[in-house]
CSV table of C-alpha atoms in Angstrom, one decimal:
chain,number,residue,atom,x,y,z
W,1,UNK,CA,95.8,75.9,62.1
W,2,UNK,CA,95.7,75.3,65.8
W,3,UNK,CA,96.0,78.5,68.2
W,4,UNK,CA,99.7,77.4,69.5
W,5,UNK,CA,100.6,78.6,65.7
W,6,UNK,CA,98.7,82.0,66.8
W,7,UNK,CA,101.7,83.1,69.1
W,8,UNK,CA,105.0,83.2,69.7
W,9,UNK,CA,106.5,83.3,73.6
W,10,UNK,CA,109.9,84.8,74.2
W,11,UNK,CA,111.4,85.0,77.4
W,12,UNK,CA,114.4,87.7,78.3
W,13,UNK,CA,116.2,88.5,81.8
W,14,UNK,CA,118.4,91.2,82.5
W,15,UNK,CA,120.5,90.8,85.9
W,16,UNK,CA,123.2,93.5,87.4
W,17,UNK,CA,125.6,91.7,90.1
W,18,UNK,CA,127.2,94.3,92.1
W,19,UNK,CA,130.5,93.0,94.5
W,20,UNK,CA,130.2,93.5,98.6
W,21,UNK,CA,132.7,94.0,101.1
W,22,UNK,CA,133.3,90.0,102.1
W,23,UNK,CA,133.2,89.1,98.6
W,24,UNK,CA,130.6,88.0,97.7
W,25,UNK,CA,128.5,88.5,95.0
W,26,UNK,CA,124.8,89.8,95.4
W,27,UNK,CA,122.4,89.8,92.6
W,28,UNK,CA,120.7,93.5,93.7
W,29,UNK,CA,117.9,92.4,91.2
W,30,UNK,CA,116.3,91.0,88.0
W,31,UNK,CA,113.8,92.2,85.7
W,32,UNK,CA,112.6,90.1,82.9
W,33,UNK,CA,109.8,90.2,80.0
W,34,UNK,CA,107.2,87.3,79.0
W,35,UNK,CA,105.5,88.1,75.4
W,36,UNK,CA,103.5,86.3,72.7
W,37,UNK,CA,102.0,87.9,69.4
W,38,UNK,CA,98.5,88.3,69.8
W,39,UNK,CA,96.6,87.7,66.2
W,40,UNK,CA,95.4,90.8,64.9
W,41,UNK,CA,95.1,94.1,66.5
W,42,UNK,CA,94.7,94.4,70.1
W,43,UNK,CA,92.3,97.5,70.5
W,44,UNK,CA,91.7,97.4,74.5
W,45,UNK,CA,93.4,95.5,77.1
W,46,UNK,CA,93.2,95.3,80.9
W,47,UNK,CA,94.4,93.7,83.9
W,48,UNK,CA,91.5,91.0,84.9
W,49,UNK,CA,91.5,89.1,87.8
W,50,UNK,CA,94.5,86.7,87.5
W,51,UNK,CA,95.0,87.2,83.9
W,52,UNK,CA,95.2,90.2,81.5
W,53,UNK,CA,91.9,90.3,79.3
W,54,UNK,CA,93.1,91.8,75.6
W,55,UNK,CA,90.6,92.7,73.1
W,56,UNK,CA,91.4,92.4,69.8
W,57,UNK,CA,90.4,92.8,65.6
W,58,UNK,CA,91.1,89.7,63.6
W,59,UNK,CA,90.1,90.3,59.8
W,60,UNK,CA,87.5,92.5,60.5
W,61,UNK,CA,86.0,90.0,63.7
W,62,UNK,CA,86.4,91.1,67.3
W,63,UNK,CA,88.1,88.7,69.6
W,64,UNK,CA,88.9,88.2,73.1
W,65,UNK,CA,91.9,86.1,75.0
W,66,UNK,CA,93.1,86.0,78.5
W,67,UNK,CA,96.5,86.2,79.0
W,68,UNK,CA,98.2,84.7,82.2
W,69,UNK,CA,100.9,86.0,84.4
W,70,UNK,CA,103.1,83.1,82.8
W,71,UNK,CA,102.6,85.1,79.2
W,72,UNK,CA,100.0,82.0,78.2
W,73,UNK,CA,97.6,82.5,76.2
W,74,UNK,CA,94.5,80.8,76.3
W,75,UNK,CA,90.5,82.1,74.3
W,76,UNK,CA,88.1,84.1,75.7
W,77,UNK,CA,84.0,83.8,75.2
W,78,UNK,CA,82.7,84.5,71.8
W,79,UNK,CA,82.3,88.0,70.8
W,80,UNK,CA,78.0,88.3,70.3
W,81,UNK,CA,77.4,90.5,67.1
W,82,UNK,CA,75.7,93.5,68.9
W,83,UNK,CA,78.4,93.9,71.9
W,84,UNK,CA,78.7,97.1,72.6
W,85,UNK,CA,81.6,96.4,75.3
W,86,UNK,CA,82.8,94.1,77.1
W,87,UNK,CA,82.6,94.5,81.3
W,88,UNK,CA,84.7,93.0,83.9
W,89,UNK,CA,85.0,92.2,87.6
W,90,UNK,CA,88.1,93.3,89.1
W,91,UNK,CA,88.2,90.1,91.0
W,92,UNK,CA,86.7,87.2,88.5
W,93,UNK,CA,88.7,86.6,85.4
W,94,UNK,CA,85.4,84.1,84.3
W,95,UNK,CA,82.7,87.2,85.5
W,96,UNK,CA,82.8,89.0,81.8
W,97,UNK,CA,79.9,90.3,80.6
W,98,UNK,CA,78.8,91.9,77.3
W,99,UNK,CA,76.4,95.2,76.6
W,100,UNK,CA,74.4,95.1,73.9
W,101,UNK,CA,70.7,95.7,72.7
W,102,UNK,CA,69.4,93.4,75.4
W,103,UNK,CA,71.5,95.1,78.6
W,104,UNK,CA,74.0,93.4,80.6
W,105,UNK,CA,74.7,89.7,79.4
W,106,UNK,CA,76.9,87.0,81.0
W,107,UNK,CA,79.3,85.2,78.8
W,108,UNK,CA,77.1,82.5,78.9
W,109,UNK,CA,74.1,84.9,77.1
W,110,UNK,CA,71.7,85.0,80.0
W,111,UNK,CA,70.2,88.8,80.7
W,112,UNK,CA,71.2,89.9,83.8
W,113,UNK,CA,69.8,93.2,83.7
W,114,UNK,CA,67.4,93.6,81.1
W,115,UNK,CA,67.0,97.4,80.0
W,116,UNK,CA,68.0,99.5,76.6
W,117,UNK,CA,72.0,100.2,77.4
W,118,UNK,CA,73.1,104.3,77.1
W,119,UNK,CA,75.2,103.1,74.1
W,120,UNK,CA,73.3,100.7,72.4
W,121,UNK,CA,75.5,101.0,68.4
W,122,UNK,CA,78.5,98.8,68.3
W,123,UNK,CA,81.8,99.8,66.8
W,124,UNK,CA,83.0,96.7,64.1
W,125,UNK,CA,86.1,97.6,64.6
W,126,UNK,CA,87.0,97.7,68.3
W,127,UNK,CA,85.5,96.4,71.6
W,128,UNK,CA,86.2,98.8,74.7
W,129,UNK,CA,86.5,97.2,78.1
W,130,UNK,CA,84.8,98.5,81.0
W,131,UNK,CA,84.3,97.9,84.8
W,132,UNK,CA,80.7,96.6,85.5
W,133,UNK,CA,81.5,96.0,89.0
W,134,UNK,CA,81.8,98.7,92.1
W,135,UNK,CA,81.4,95.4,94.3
W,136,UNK,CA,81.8,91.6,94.3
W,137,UNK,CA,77.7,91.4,94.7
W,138,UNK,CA,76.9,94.4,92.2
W,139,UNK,CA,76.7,94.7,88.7
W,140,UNK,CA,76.0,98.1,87.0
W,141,UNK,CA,74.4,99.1,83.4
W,142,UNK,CA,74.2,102.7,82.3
W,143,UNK,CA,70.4,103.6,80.6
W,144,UNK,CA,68.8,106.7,79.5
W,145,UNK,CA,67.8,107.4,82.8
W,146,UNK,CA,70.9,106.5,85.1
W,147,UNK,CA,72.6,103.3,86.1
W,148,UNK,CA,71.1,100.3,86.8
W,149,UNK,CA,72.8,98.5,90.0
W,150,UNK,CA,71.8,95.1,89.9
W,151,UNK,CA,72.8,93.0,93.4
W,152,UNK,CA,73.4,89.3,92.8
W,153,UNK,CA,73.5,86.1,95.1
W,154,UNK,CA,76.1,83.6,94.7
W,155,UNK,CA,75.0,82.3,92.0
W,156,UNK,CA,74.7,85.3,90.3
W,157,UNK,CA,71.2,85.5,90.2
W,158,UNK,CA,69.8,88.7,90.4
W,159,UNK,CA,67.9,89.4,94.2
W,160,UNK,CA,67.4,93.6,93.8
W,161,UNK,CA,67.3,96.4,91.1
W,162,UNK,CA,67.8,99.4,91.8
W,163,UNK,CA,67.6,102.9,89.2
W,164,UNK,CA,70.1,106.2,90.3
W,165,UNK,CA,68.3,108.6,88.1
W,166,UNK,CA,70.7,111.6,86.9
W,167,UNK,CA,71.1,113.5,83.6
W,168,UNK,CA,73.8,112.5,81.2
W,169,UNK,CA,75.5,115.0,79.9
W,170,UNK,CA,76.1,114.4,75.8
W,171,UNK,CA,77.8,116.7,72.8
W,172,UNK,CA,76.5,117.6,69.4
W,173,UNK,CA,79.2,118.4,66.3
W,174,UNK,CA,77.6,119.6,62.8
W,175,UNK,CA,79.6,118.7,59.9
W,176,UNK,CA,80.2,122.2,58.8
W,177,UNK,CA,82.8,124.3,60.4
W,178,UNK,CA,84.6,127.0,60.0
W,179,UNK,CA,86.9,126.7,62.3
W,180,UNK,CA,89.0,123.3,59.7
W,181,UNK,CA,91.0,124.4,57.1
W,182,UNK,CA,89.3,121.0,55.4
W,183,UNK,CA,86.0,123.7,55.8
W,184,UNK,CA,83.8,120.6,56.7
W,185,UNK,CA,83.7,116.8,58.5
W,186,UNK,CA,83.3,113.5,56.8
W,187,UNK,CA,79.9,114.0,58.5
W,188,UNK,CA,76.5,115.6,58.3
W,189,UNK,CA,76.2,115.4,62.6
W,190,UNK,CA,77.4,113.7,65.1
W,191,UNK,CA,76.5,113.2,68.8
W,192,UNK,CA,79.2,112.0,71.5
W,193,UNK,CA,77.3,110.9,74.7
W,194,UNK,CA,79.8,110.2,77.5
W,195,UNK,CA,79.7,107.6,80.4
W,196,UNK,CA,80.9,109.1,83.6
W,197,UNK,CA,83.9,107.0,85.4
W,198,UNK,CA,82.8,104.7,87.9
W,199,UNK,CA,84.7,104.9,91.6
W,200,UNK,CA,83.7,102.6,94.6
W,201,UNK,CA,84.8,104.6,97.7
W,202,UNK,CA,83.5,105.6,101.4
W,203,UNK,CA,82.5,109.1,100.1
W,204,UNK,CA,81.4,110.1,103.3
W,205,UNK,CA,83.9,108.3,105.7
W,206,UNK,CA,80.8,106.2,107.5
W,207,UNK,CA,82.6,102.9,107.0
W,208,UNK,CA,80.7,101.2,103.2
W,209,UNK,CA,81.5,101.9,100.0
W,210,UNK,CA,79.6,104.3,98.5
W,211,UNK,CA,78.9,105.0,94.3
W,212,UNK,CA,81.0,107.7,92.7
W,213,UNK,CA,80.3,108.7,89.3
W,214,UNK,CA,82.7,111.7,87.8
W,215,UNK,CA,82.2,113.1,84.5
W,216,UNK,CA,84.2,116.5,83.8
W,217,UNK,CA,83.7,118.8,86.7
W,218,UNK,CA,80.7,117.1,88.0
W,219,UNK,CA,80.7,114.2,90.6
W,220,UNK,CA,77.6,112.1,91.7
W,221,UNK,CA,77.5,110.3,94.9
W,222,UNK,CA,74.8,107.9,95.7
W,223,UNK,CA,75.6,106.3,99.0
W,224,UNK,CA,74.1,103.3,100.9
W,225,UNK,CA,71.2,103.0,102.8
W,226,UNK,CA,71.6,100.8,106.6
W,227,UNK,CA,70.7,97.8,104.8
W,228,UNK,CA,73.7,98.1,102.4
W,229,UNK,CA,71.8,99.3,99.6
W,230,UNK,CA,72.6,102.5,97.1
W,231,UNK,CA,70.0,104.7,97.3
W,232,UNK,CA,69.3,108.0,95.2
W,233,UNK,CA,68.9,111.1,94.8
W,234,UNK,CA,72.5,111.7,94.1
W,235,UNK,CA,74.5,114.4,96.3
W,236,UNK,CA,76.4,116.5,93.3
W,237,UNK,CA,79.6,117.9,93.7
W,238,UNK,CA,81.9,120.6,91.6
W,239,UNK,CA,85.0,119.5,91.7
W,240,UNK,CA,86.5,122.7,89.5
W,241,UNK,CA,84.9,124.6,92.4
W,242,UNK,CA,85.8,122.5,95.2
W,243,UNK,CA,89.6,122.5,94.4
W,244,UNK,CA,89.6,126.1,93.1
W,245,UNK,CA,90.4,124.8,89.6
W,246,UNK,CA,91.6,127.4,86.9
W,247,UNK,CA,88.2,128.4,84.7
W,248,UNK,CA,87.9,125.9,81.8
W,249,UNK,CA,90.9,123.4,83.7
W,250,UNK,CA,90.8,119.8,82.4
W,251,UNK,CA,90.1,117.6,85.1
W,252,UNK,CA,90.9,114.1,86.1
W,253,UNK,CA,90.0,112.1,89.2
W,254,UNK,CA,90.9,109.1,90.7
W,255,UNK,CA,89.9,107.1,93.8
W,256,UNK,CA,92.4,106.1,96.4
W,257,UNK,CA,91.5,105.5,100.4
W,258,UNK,CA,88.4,106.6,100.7
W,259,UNK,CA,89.6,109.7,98.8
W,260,UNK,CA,89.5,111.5,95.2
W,261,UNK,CA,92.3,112.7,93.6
W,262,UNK,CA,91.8,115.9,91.7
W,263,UNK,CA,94.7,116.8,89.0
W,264,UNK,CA,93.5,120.2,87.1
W,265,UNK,CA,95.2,122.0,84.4
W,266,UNK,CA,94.3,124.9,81.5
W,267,UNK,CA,95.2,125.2,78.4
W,268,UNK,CA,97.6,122.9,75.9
W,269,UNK,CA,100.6,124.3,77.4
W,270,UNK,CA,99.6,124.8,81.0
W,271,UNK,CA,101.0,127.3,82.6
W,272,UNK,CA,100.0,125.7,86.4
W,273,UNK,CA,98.6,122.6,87.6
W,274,UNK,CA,96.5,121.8,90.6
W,275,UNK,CA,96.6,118.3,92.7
W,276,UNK,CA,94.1,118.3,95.1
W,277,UNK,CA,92.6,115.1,97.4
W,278,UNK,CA,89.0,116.0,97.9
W,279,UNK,CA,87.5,113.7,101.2
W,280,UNK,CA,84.3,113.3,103.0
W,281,UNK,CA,82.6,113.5,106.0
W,282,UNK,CA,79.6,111.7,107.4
W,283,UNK,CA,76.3,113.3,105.8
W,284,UNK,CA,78.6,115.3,103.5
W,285,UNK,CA,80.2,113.2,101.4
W,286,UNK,CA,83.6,114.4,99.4
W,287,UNK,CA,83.0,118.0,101.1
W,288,UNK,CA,86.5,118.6,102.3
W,289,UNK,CA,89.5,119.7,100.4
W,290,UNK,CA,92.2,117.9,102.5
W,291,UNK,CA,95.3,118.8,100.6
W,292,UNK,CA,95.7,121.0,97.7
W,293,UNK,CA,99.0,121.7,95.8
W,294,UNK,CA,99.6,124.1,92.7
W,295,UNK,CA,102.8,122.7,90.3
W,296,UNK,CA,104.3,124.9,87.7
W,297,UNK,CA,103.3,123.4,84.6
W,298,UNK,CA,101.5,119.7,83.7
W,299,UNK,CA,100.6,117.5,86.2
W,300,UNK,CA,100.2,114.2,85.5
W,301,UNK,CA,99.0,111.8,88.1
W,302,UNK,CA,100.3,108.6,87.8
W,303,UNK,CA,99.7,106.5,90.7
W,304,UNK,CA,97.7,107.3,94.5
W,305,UNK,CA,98.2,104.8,97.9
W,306,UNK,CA,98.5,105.5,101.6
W,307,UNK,CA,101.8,106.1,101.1
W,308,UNK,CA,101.3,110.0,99.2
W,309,UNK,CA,100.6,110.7,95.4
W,310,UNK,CA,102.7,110.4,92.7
W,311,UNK,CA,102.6,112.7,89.7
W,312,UNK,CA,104.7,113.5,87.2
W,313,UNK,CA,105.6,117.4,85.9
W,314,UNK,CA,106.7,118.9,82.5
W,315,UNK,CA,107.9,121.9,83.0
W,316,UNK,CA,106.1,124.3,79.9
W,317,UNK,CA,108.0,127.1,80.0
W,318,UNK,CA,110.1,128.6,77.1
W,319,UNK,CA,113.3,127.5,78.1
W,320,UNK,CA,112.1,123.7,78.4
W,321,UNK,CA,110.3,123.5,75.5
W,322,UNK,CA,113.1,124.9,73.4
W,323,UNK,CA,115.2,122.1,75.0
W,324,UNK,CA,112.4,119.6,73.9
W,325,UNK,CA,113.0,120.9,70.4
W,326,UNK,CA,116.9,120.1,70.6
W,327,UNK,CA,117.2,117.1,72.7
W,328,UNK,CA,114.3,115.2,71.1
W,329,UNK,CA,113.3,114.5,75.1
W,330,UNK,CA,110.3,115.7,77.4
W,331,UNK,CA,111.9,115.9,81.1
W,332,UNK,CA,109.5,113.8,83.7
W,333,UNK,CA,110.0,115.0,87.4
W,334,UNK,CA,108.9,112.6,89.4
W,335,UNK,CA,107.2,114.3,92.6
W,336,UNK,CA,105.2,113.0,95.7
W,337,UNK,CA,103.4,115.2,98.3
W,338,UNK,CA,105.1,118.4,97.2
W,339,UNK,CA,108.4,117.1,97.1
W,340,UNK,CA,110.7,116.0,94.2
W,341,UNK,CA,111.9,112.6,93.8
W,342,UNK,CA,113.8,112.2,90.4
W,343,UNK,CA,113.8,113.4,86.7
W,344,UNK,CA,113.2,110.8,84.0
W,345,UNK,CA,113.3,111.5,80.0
W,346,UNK,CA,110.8,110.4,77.6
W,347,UNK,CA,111.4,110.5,74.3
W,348,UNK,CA,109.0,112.8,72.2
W,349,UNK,CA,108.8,113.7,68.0
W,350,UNK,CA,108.3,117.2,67.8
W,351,UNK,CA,107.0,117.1,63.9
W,352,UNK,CA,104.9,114.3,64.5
W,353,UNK,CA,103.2,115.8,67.7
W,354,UNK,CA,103.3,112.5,69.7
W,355,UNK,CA,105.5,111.1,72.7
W,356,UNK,CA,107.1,107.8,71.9
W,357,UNK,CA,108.7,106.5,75.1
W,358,UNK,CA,105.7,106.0,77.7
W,359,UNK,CA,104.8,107.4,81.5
W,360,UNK,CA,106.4,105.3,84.1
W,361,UNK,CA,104.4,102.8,86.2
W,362,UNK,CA,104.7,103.3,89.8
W,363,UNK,CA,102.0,101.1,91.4
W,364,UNK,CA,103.4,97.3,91.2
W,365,UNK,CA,105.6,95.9,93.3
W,366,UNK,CA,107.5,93.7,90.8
W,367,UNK,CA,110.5,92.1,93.4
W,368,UNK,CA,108.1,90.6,96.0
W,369,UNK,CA,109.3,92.6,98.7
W,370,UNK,CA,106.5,94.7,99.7
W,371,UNK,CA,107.1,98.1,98.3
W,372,UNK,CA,105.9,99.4,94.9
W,373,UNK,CA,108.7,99.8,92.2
W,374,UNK,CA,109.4,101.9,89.3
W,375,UNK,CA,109.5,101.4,85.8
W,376,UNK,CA,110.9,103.5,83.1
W,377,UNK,CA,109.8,103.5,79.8
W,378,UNK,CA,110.5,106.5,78.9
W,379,UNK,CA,112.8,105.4,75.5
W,380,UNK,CA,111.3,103.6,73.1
W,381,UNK,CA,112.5,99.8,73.1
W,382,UNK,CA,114.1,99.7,76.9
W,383,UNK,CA,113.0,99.3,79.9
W,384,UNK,CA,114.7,100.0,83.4
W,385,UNK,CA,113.5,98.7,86.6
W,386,UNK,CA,113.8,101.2,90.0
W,387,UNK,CA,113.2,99.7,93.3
W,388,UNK,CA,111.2,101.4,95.6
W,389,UNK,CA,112.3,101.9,99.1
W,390,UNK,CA,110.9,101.9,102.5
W,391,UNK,CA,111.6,105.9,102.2
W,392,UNK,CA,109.6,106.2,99.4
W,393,UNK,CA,112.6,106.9,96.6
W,394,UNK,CA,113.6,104.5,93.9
W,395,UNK,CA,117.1,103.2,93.2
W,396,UNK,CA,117.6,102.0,89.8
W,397,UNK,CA,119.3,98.3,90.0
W,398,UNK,CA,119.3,96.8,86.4
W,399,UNK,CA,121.0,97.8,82.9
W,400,UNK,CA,118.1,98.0,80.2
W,401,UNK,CA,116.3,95.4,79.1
W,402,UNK,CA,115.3,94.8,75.6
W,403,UNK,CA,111.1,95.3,75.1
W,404,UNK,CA,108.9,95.7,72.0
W,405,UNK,CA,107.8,99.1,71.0
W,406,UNK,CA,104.7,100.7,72.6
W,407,UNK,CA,101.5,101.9,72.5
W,408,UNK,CA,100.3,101.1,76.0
W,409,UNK,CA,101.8,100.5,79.4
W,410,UNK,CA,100.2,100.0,82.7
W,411,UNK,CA,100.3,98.2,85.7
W,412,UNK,CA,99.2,95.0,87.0
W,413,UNK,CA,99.4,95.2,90.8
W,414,UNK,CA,97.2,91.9,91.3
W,415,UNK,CA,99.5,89.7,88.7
W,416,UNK,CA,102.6,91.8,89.9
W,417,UNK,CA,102.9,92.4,86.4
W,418,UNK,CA,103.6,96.1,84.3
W,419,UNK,CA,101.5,95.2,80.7
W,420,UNK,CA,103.0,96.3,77.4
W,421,UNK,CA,100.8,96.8,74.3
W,422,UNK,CA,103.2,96.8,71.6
W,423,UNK,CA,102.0,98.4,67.7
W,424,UNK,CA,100.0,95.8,65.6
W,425,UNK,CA,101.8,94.7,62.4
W,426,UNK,CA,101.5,92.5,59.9
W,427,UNK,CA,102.4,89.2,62.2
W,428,UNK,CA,99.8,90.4,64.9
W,429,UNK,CA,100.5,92.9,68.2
W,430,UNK,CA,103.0,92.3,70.4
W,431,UNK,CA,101.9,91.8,74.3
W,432,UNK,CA,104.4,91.6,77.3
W,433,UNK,CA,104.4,91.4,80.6
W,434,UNK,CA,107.3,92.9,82.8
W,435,UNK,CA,107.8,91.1,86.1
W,436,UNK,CA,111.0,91.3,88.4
W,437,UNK,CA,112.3,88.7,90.9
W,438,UNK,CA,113.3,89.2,94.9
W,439,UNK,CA,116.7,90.2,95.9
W,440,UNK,CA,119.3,87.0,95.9
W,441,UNK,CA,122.4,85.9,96.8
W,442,UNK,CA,124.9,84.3,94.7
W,443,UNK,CA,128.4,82.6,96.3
């Protein structure tokens, strides 16, 4: 069977033609959807490059394919046996990499950094995609000791390795509890060791990109030498501390400008949220709390550009929630920078425990016209398209379009492209890819 008979492309537009005042008729904006049926099901996905890299389970083997911003489909490189992962360049759709026993291997199977990964057991039945590279010239492997950073010519041959030693930070479950009303696991023990996130960032606002690894509360900056080099020992940070974060506050960071962007919140049902951006200066690196806000309820922080942050808030109070219970529908307020932009719903099942629509994207600019656009996917199955404007609000321009149910949604700001994961079924998963066109006129 050739792979043409593996997928299936289909190809929807919705348009909204609104009348102006000397008659004419002007097309305010488009939004379409490009999918195919990816073989199997798709287990990690992410945006590559010029092409969306989907990882996916066919009978038991793992799989990899590129997907263009066209919706074609082509194969990636052969899955080794031992792959841990599989890494990526931001910029390179043909710089993948694999982790296994060996290290850090090119597609093509040469070592590129030769040393025992952190995570060294791969899982049969899925193959996680990670970011192996904080900068067009560097490639990074996490060992026992640290992460390798590995700088490369153009060639890709390596010309300096380098070890930042720190301490992982790894969790040990026994089997027996008493805390299950099962009484025990399906295991004797486990051990969960964690990889911190990777941010590439001028931590301390001297003008190169310095190594940010975050990992709970804790964040480890290794900056660059004046040859251009990271260098240890790591300055550590608490971000819990540093933002004044509730005691035992989930925390989530993200890089944006030279900047981290702290969200905080206790608790299941938080009763208050922080969002904080944390910045540096030069010899103190990610020292200063420049703004810090504290939001009734969960915060959610959905996108971050020089243009403010963007979360989104579920109010948890008693009133709300009851209205959850009745309406079937979690309220999203959109805020950014303190101030409140719109209310979206998002569908939720109560019984099942589990939110069916999914977050809106806010960080692709999907008509071409400069400015980042909204889209809502709160409902299951639809999908609306909100322009954004030069005053940083959104103005909703299309009636909604048709899309496959999801498991996963997120931008594409490179392809100009929001990605939907749809759930696997017995023909394969469903993949789409939402793009919109530029404002038109039509006589």
């Amino acid at each position: 069977m050739g792979f043409a008979r593996l997928l299936t492309r289909v190809v929807v537009a919705g348009l909204v033609v609104g009348a102006v005042a000397d008659g004419r008729a002007r097309a305010t904006a488009a939004l379409a959807v490009d999918q195919v049926v990816v073989e199997g099901s798709v287990t990690d996905a992410a945006a590559v490059g010029g092409a969306v890299l989907v990882s996916h389970v066919v009978k038991g083997a793992r799989r990899l394919s590129l997907l263009d911003a066209a919706a074609r489909l082509r194969p990636g490189p052969a899955v080794p046996a031992g792959a841990v992962a599989v890494g990526r360049c931001g910029d390179d759709d043909d710089a993948l990499y694999f982790i296994d026993e060996r290290g850090l291997v090119d597609a093509a199977g040469a070592v590129v950094i030769a040393r025992p990964p952190l995570l060294a057991i791969p899982d049969v039945a899925a193959l996680p995609i990670v970011d192996v590279c904080p900068s067009p010239r560097e490639r990074v492997l996490f060992v026992k000791e640290g992460v390798v950073v590995a700088t490369v010519d153009a060639a890709g041959a390596v010309v300096d390795e380098v070890l930042l030693p720190f301490t992982h930070r790894a969790r040990a479950f026994t089997g027996a509890t008493a805390r299950s009303l099962k009484g025990e696991r399906p295991y004797a023990t486990a051990l969960s060791l964690y990889v911190p996130w990777t941010f590439a960032l001028d931590a301390d606002s001297d003008g190169d990109v310095d190594l940010v690894l975050v990992h709970e509360e804790r964040a480890l900056i290794f900056r660059r030498d004046r040859g251009g080099v990271l260098r240890g020992p790591a300055v550590e940070r608490h971000l819990g501390d540093l933002v004044d974060a509730p005691p035992g506050s989930d925390l989530r960071a993200h890089a944006s400008d030279g900047a981290l962007i702290v969200t905080a919140s206790a608790g299941a049902l938080p009763e208050q949220s922080v969002v904080a951006t944390v910045v540096g200066a030069p010899e103190r690196p990610l020292s200063k709390l420049a703004r810090r806000e504290t939001i009734d309820g969960l915060a959610i922080h959905l996108a971050s550009s020089s243009a403010g942050v963007v979360v989104a808030r579920v109010d948890t109070s008693l009133v709300s929630l009851s209205g959850v219970v009745l309406t079937g529908k979690v309220p999203l307020e959109l805020r950014r920078d303190g101030r409140t932009l719109m209310t979206l719903p998002t569908v939720a099942d109560v019984r099942a425990g589990r939110v069916d629509g999914a977050l809106p994207v806010v960080d692709v600019d999907l008509d071409g016209d400069g400015i980042a656009d909204l889209v809502e996917l709160g409902e299951p199955g639809r999908a609306v398209l909100w322009r954004g404007g030069r005053d940083g609000t959104w103005t909703s321009t299309t009636t909604p379009l048709s899309i496959p149910r999801l498991d996963r949604a997120f931008g594409a700001p490179g392809l100009r492209r929001v990605v939907l994961v749809g759930r696997g079924g017995a023909r394969g998963t469903t993949v789409a890819l939402l793009h919109g066109a530029p404002i038109g006129v039509r006589r």
